[in-house]
Short mmCIF file of C-alpha atoms in Angstrom, two decimals:
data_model
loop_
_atom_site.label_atom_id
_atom_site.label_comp_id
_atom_site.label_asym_id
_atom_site.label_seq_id
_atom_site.Cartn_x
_atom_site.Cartn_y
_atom_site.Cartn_z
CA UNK A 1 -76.05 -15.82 52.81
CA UNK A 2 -76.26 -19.36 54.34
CA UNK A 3 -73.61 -21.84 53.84
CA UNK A 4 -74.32 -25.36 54.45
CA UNK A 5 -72.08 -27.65 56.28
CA UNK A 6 -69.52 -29.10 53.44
CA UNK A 7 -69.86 -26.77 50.84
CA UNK A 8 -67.06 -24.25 49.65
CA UNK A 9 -67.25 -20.91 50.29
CA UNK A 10 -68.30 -19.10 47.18
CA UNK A 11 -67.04 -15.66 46.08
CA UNK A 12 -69.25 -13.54 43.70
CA UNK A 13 -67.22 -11.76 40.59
CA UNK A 14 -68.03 -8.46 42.15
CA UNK A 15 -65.45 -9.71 45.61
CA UNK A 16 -62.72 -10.95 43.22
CA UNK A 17 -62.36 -7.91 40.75
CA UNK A 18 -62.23 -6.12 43.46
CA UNK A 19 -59.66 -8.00 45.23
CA UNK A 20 -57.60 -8.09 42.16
CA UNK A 21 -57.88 -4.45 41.53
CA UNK A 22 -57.36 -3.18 44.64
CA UNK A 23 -54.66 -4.35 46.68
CA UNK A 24 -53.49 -1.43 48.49
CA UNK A 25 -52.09 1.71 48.68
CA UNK A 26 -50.41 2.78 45.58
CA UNK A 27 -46.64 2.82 45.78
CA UNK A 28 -44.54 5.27 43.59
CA UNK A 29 -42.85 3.68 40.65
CA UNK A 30 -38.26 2.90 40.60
CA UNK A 31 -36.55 4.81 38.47
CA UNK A 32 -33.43 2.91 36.43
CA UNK A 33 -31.11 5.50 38.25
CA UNK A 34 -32.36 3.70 41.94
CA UNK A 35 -30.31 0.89 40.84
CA UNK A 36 -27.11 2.50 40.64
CA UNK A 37 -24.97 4.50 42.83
CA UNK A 38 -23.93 8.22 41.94
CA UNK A 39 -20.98 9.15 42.54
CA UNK A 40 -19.41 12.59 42.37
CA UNK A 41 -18.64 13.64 38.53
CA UNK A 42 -17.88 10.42 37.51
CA UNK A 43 -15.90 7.89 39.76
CA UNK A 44 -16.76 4.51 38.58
CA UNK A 45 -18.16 2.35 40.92
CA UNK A 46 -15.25 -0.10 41.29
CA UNK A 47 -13.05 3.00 42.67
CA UNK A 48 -12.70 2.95 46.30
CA UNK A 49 -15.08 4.66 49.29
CA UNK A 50 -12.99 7.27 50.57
CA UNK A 51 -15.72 9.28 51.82
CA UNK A 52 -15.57 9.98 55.43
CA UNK A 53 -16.89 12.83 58.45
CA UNK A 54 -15.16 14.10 61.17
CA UNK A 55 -16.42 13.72 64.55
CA UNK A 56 -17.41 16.38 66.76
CA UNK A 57 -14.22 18.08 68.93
CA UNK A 58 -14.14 16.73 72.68
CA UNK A 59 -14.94 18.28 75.78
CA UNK A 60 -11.78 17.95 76.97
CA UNK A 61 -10.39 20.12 73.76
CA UNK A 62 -12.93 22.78 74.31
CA UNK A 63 -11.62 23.31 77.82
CA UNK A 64 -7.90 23.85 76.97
CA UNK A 65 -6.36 26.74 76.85
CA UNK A 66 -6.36 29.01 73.75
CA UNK A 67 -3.11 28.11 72.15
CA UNK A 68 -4.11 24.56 72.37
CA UNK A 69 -7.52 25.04 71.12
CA UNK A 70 -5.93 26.54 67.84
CA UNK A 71 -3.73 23.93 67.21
CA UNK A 72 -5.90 21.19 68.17
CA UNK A 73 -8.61 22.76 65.97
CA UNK A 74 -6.19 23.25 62.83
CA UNK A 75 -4.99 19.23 63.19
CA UNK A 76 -8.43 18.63 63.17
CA UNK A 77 -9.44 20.45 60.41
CA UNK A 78 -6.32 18.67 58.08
CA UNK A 79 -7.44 15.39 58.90
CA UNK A 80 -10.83 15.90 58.45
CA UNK A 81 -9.67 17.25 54.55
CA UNK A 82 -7.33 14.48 54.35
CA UNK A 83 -10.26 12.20 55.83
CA UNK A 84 -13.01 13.55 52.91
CA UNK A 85 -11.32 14.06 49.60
CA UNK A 86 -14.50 13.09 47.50
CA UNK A 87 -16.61 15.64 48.95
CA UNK A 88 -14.46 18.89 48.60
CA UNK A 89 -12.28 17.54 46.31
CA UNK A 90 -13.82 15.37 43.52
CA UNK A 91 -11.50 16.08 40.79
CA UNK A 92 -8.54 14.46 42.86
CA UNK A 93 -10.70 11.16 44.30
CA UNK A 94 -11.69 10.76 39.99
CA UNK A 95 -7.93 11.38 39.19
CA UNK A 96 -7.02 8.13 41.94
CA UNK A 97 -9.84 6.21 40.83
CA UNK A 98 -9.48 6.42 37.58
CA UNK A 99 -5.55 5.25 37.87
CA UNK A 100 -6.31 2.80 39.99
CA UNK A 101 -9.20 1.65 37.44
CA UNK A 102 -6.76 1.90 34.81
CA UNK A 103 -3.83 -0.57 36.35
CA UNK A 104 -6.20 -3.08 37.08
CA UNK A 105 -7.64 -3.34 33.20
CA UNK A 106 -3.96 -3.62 32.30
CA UNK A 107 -3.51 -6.37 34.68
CA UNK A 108 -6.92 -8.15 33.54
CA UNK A 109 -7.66 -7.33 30.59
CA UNK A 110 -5.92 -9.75 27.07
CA UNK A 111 -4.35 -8.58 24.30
CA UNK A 112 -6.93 -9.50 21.70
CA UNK A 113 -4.44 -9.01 18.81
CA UNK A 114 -2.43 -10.99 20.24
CA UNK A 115 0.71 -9.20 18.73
CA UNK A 116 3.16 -6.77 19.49
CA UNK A 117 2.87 -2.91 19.93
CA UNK A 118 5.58 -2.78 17.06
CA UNK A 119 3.75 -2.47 13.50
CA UNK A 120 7.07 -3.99 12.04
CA UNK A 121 7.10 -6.78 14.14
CA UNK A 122 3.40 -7.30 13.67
CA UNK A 123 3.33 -6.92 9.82
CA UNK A 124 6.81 -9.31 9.52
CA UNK A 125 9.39 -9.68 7.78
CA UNK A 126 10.59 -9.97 4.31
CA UNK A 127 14.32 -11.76 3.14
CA UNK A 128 14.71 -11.22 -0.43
CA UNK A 129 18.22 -9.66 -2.38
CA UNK A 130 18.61 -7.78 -5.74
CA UNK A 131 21.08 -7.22 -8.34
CA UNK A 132 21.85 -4.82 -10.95
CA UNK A 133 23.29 -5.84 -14.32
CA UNK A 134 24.50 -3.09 -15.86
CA UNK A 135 25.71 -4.68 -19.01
CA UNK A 136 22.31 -6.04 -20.26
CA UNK A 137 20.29 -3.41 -18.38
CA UNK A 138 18.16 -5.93 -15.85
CA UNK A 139 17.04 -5.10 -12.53
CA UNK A 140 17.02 -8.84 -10.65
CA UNK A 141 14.85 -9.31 -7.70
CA UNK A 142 15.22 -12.79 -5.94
CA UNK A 143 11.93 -13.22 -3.43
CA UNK A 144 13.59 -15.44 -0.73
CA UNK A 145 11.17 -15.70 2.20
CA UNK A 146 8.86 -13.73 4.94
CA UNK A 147 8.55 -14.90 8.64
CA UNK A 148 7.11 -12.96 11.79
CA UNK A 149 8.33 -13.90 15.19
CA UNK A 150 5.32 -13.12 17.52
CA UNK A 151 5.44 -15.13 20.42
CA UNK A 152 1.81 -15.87 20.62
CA UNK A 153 1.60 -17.58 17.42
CA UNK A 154 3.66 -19.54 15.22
CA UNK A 155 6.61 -17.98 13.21
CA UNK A 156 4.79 -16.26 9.70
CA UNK A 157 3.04 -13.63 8.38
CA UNK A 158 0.10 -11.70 10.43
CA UNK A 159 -2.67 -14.08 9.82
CA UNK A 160 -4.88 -12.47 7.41
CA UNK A 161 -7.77 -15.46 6.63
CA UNK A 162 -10.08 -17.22 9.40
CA UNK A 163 -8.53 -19.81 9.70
CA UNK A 164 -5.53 -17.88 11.05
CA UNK A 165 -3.46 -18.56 7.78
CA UNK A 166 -2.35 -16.43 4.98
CA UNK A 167 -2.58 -16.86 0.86
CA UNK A 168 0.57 -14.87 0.37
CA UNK A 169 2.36 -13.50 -2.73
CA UNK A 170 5.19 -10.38 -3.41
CA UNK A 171 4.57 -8.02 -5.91
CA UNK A 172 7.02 -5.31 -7.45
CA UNK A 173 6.32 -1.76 -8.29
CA UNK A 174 9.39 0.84 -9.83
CA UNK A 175 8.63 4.19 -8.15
CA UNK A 176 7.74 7.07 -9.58
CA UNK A 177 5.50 6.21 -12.12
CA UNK A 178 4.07 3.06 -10.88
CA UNK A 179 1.25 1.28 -12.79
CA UNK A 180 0.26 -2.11 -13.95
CA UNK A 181 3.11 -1.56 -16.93
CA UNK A 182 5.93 -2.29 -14.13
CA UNK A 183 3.75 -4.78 -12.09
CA UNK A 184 6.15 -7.52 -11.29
CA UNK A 185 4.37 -10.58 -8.89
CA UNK A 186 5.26 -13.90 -7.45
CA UNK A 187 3.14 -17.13 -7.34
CA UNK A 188 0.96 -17.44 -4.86
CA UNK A 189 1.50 -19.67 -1.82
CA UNK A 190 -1.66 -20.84 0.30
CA UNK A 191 -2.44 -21.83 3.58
CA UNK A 192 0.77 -20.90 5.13
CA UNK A 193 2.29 -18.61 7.53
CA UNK A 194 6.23 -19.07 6.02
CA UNK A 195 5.95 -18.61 2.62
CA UNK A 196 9.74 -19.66 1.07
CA UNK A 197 9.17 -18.09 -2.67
CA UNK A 198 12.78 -18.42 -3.56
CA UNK A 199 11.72 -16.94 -7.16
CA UNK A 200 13.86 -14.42 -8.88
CA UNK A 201 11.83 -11.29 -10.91
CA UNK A 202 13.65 -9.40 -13.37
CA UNK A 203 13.14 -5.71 -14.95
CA UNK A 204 14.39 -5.12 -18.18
CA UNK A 205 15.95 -1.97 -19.53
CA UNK A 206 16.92 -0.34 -16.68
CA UNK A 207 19.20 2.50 -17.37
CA UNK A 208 21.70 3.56 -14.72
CA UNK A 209 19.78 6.88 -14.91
CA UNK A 210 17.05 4.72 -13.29
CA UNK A 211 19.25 3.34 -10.64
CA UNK A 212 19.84 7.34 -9.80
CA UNK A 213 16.30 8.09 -9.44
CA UNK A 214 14.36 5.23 -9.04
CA UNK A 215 13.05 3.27 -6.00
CA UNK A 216 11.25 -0.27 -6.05
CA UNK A 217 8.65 -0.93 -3.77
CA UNK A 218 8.10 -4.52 -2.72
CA UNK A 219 4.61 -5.37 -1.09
CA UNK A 220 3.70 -8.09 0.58
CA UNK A 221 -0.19 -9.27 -0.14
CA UNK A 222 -2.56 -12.18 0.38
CA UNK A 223 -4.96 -13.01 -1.86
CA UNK A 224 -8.76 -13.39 -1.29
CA UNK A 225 -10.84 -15.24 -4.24
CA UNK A 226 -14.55 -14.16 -2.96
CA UNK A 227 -12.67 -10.56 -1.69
CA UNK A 228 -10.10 -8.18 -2.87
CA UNK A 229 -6.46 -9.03 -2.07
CA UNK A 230 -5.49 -7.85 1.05
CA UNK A 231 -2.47 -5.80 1.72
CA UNK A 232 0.20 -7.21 4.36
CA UNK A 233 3.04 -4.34 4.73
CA UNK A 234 5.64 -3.24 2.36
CA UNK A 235 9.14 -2.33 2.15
CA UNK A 236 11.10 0.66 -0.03
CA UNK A 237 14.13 0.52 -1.03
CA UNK A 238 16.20 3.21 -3.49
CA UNK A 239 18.03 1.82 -5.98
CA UNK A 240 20.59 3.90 -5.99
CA UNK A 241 21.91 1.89 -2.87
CA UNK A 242 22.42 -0.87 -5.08
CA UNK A 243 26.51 -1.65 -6.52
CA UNK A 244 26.65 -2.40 -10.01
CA UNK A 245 27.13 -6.17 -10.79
CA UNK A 246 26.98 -7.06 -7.03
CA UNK A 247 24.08 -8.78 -5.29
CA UNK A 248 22.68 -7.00 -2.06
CA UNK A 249 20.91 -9.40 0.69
CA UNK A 250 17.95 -7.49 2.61
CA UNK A 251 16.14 -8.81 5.71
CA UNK A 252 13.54 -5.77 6.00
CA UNK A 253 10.45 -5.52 8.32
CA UNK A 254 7.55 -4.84 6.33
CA UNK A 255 5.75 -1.18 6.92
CA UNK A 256 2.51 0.41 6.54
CA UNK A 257 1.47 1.35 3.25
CA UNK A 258 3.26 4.72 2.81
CA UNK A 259 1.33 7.23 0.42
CA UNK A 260 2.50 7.73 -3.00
CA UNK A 261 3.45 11.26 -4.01
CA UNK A 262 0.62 11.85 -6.15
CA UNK A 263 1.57 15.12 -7.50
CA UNK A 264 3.96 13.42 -10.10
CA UNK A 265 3.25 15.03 -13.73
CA UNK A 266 0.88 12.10 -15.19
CA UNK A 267 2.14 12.61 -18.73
CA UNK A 268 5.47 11.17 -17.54
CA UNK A 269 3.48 7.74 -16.29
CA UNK A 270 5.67 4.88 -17.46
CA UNK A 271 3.90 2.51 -19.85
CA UNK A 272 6.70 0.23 -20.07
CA UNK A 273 10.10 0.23 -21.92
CA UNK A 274 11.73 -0.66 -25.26
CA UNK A 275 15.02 -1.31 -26.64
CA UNK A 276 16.15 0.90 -30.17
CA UNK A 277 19.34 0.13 -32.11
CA UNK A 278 20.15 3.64 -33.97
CA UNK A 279 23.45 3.48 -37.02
CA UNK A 280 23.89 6.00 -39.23
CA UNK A 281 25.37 3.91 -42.94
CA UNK A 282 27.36 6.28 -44.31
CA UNK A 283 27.50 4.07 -47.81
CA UNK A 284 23.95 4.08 -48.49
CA UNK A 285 23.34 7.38 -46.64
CA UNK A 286 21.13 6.41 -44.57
CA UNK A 287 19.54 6.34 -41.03
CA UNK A 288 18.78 2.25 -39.41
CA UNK A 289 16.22 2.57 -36.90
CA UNK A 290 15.86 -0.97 -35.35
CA UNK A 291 12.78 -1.88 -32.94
CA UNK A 292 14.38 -4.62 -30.89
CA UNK A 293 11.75 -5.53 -28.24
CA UNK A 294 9.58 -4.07 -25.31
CA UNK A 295 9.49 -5.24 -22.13
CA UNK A 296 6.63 -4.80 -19.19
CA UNK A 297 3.96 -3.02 -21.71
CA UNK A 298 1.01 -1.82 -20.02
CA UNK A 299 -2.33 -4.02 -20.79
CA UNK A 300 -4.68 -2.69 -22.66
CA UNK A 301 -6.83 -6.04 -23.39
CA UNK A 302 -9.48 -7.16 -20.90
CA UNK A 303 -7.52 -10.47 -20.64
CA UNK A 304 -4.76 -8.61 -19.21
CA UNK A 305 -2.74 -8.46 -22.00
CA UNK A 306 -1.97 -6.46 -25.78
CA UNK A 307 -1.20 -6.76 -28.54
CA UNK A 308 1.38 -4.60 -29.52
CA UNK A 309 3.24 -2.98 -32.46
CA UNK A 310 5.86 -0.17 -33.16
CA UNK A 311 5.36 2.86 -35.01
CA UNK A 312 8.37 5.12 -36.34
CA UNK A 313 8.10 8.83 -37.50
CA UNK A 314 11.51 10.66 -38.39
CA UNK A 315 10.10 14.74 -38.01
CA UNK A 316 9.33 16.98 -39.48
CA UNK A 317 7.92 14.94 -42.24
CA UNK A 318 6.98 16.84 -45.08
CA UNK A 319 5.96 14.52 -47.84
CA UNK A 320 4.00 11.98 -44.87
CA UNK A 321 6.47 9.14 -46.53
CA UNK A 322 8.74 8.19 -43.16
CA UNK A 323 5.92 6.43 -41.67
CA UNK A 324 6.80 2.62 -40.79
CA UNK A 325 4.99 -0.13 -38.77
CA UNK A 326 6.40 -3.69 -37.09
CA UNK A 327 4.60 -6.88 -37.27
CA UNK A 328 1.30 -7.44 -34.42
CA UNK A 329 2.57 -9.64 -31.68
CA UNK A 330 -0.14 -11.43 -30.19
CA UNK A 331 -1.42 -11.11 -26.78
CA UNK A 332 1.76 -10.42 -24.81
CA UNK A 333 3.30 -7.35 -22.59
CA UNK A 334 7.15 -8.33 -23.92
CA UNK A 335 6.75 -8.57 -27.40
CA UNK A 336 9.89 -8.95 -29.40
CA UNK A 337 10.15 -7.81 -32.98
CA UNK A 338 13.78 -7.26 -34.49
CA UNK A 339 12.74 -5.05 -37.46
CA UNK A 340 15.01 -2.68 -39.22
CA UNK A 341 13.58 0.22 -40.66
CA UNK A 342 16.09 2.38 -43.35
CA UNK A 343 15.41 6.55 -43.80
CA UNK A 344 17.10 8.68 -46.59
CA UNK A 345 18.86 11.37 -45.29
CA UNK A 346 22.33 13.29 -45.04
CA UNK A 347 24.37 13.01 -42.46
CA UNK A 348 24.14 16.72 -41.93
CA UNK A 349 20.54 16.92 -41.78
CA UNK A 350 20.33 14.65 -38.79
CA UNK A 351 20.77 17.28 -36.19
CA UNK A 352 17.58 19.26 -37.52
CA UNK A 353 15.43 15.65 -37.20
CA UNK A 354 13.38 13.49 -34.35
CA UNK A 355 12.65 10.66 -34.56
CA UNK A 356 9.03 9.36 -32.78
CA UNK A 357 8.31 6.39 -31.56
CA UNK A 358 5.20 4.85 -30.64
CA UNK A 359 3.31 1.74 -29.36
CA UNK A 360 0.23 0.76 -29.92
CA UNK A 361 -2.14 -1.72 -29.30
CA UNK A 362 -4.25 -3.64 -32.19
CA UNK A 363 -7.89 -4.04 -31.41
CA UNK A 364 -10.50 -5.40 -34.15
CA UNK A 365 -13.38 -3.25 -34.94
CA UNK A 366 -12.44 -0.20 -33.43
CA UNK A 367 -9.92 2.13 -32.59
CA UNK A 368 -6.01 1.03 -31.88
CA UNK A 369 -4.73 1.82 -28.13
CA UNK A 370 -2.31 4.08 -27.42
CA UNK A 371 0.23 2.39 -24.72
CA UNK A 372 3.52 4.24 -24.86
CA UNK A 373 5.77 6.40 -26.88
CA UNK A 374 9.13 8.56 -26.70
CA UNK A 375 11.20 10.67 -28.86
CA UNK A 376 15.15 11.01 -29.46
CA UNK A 377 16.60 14.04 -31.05
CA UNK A 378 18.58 17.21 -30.50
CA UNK A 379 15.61 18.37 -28.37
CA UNK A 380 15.10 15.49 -26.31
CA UNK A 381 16.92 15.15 -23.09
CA UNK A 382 18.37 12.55 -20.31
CA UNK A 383 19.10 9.06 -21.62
CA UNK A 384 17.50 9.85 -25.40
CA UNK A 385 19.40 13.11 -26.10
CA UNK A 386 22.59 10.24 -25.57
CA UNK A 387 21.36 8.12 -27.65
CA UNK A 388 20.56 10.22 -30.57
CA UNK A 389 24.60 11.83 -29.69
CA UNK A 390 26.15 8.32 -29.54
CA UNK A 391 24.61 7.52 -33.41
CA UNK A 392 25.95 11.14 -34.57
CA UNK A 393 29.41 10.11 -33.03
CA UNK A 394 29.62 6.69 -33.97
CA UNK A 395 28.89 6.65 -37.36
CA UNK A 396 28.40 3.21 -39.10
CA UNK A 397 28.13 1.69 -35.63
CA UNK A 398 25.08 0.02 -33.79
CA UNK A 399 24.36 1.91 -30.60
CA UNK A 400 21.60 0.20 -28.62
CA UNK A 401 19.69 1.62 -25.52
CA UNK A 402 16.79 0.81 -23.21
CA UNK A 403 13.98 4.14 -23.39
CA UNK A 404 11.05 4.42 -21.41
CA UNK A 405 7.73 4.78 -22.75
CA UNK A 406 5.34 7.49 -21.12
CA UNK A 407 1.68 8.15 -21.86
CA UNK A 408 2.66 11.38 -23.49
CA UNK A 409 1.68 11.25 -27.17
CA UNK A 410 4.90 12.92 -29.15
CA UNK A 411 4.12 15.31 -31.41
CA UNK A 412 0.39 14.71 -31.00
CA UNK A 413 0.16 11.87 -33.35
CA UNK A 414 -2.82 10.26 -34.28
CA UNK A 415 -3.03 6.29 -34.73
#
């Protein structure tokens, strides 16, 4: 074809597909593994090159004499192991690579927590003191303060929010048998990392045979509104290390949350307590059975409350006639009632009787809640079995004792 002077050289389709599709010899394909070294089982590539080869032996060692050969040629052969560890010996050139990998993360990598290896110096610290007071039976827990010195952050709690703050509160559980009955909590304090509470909690009718057997658990939360409250650490301590009548100062570092013993008999679940005044009137012949008040009663209600009244049974009750009910207190967990209830009977006929005790929550429209209930007689046993002695012993005297209610039914009873 003729091109005139000035014009463009022209190329048909045909010439540029097959320029396009056709631009040489075909070249094999890189696999991913081109672009990174192998090295033997594992050293990582930041470890250092000790690979090496020994040169070939001189002329002037071959021409020595045969002692000299051998010696020469056993040298040569050490250094040449010492000189290539990673090709005989890979397991040793990983074992140095990997320390040597491992001292510089230490060196460069942060400590995201940014706390302490100690979990109690991590979770904090929790000031706080208690008191027994064995004449009116009250367990008194003062809530002083929590800090957390972590030198990376201000003095507090561990941060549990994101704005690095806490929402902290305390609350109180009597081990074993813990439960929402003996649920003791402080206000809530926001935005802070040293809360200062200074607020005093108090259990009621505790019985010296609690301060034997009993712990209290003290947890430190925060609270979420959108979440569920998150736990902080705790702290244990048994009562028993407590003096009667003499306050005890704590500074404790909180803990993990430590398991509860779960095999505890769940008929003997505390469902709060309540105070019973027992006299036996020898001039009218009769048993007084006085419901005092109840203390840290175990809500029934959805509004986190009951609304609890006493029942009293003196067993075995043949004609169904020592049946007696208290008053409905409204909407409350420490109702008090201070109702006096009078049963006929000899004085001699006492030690063949039990008397029952139950609480129960009113609901409208259906079926009254069970919350708590406990028995005193000649077959009870502990604190109750003293009771019922201390009225047989004391007669025409008011003998007044803290019981604690369980979820066990006595005698099967039906509301």
């Amino acid at each position: 074809m003729t091109q005139r002077k000035g014009e463009k050289p022209t190329i048909s389709i045909q010439e540029h597909m097959a320029i396009d599709v056709c631009p040489g010899p075909i070249q094999p394909i890189k696999q991913i593994s081109d672009y990174f070294p192998r090295y033997p089982r594992g050293v990582p590539p930041s470890a250092p090159q000790l690979v090496g080869k020994a040169g070939p032996p001189s002329s002037s060692a071959l021409s020595s004499s045969p002692a000299t050969t051998s010696t020469t040629s056993t040298t040569s052969s050490t250094s040449a192991e010492s000189e290539r560890p990673n090709e005989d010996k890979p397991d040793r050139a990983f074992a140095g690579a990997s320390a040597s990998l491992q001292a510089t993360r230490r060196d460069e990598e942060p400590d995201v927590e940014g706390y302490d290896s100690d979990d109690s110096t991590t979770l904090g610290t929790l000031d706080f003191s208690l008191q027994y007071d064995q004449e009116n039976n009250a367990l008194h827990c003062t809530i002083n303060k929590a800090k957390l010195p972590v030198p990376r952050y201000k003095k507090g709690l561990k941060p549990m929010d994101h704005n690095g703050l806490s929402d902290p509160y305390v609350k109180l559980h009597l081990l074993p048998g813990a439960s929402k009955a003996n649920k003791l909590r402080t206000k809530t304090l926001h935005n802070t990392l040293n809360p200062v509470w200074s607020e005093t909690l108090t259990y009621y009718g505790i019985t010296d045979e609690d301060m034997v057997r009993k712990t209290l658990r003290i947890s430190v939360c925060d609270e979420d509104k959108f979440r569920h409250n998150e736990f902080i650490g705790e702290t244990r301590i048994p009562l028993k290390k407590l003096k009667p009548n003499q306050i005890k100062n704590f500074n404790n570092c909180l803990e993990k949350q430590l398991p509860v013993n779960k095999t505890e008999d769940k008929s003997l679940e505390e469902r709060g307590r309540i105070m019973i005044s027992l006299k036996y009137n020898t001039q009218k012949s009769c048993l007084v059975v006085g419901i005092i008040r109840c203390a840290h009663l175990a809500a029934m209600d959805a509004n986190g409350f009951s609304d609890p009244y006493v029942k009293t049974y003196l067993k075995p009750d043949e004609n169904k006639k020592s049946k007696h009910k208290t008053a409905v207190k409204k909407k409350t967990l420490n109702p008090e009632f201070n109702e006096e209830f009078c049963y006929d009977i000899k004085y001699a006929d006492l030690t063949k009787k039990t008397l029952e005790v139950t609480v129960w929550d009113y609901d409208i429209g259906k079926s009254n809640d069970f919350i708590g209930g406990v028995s005193l007689g000649i077959n009870a046993n502990g604190e109750r079995l003293k009771h019922w002695f201390d009225c047989l012993k004391n007669k025409d005297k008011k003998i007044e004792r803290w019981h604690t209610l369980t979820n066990e039914l006595p005698g099967s009873l039906n509301d």
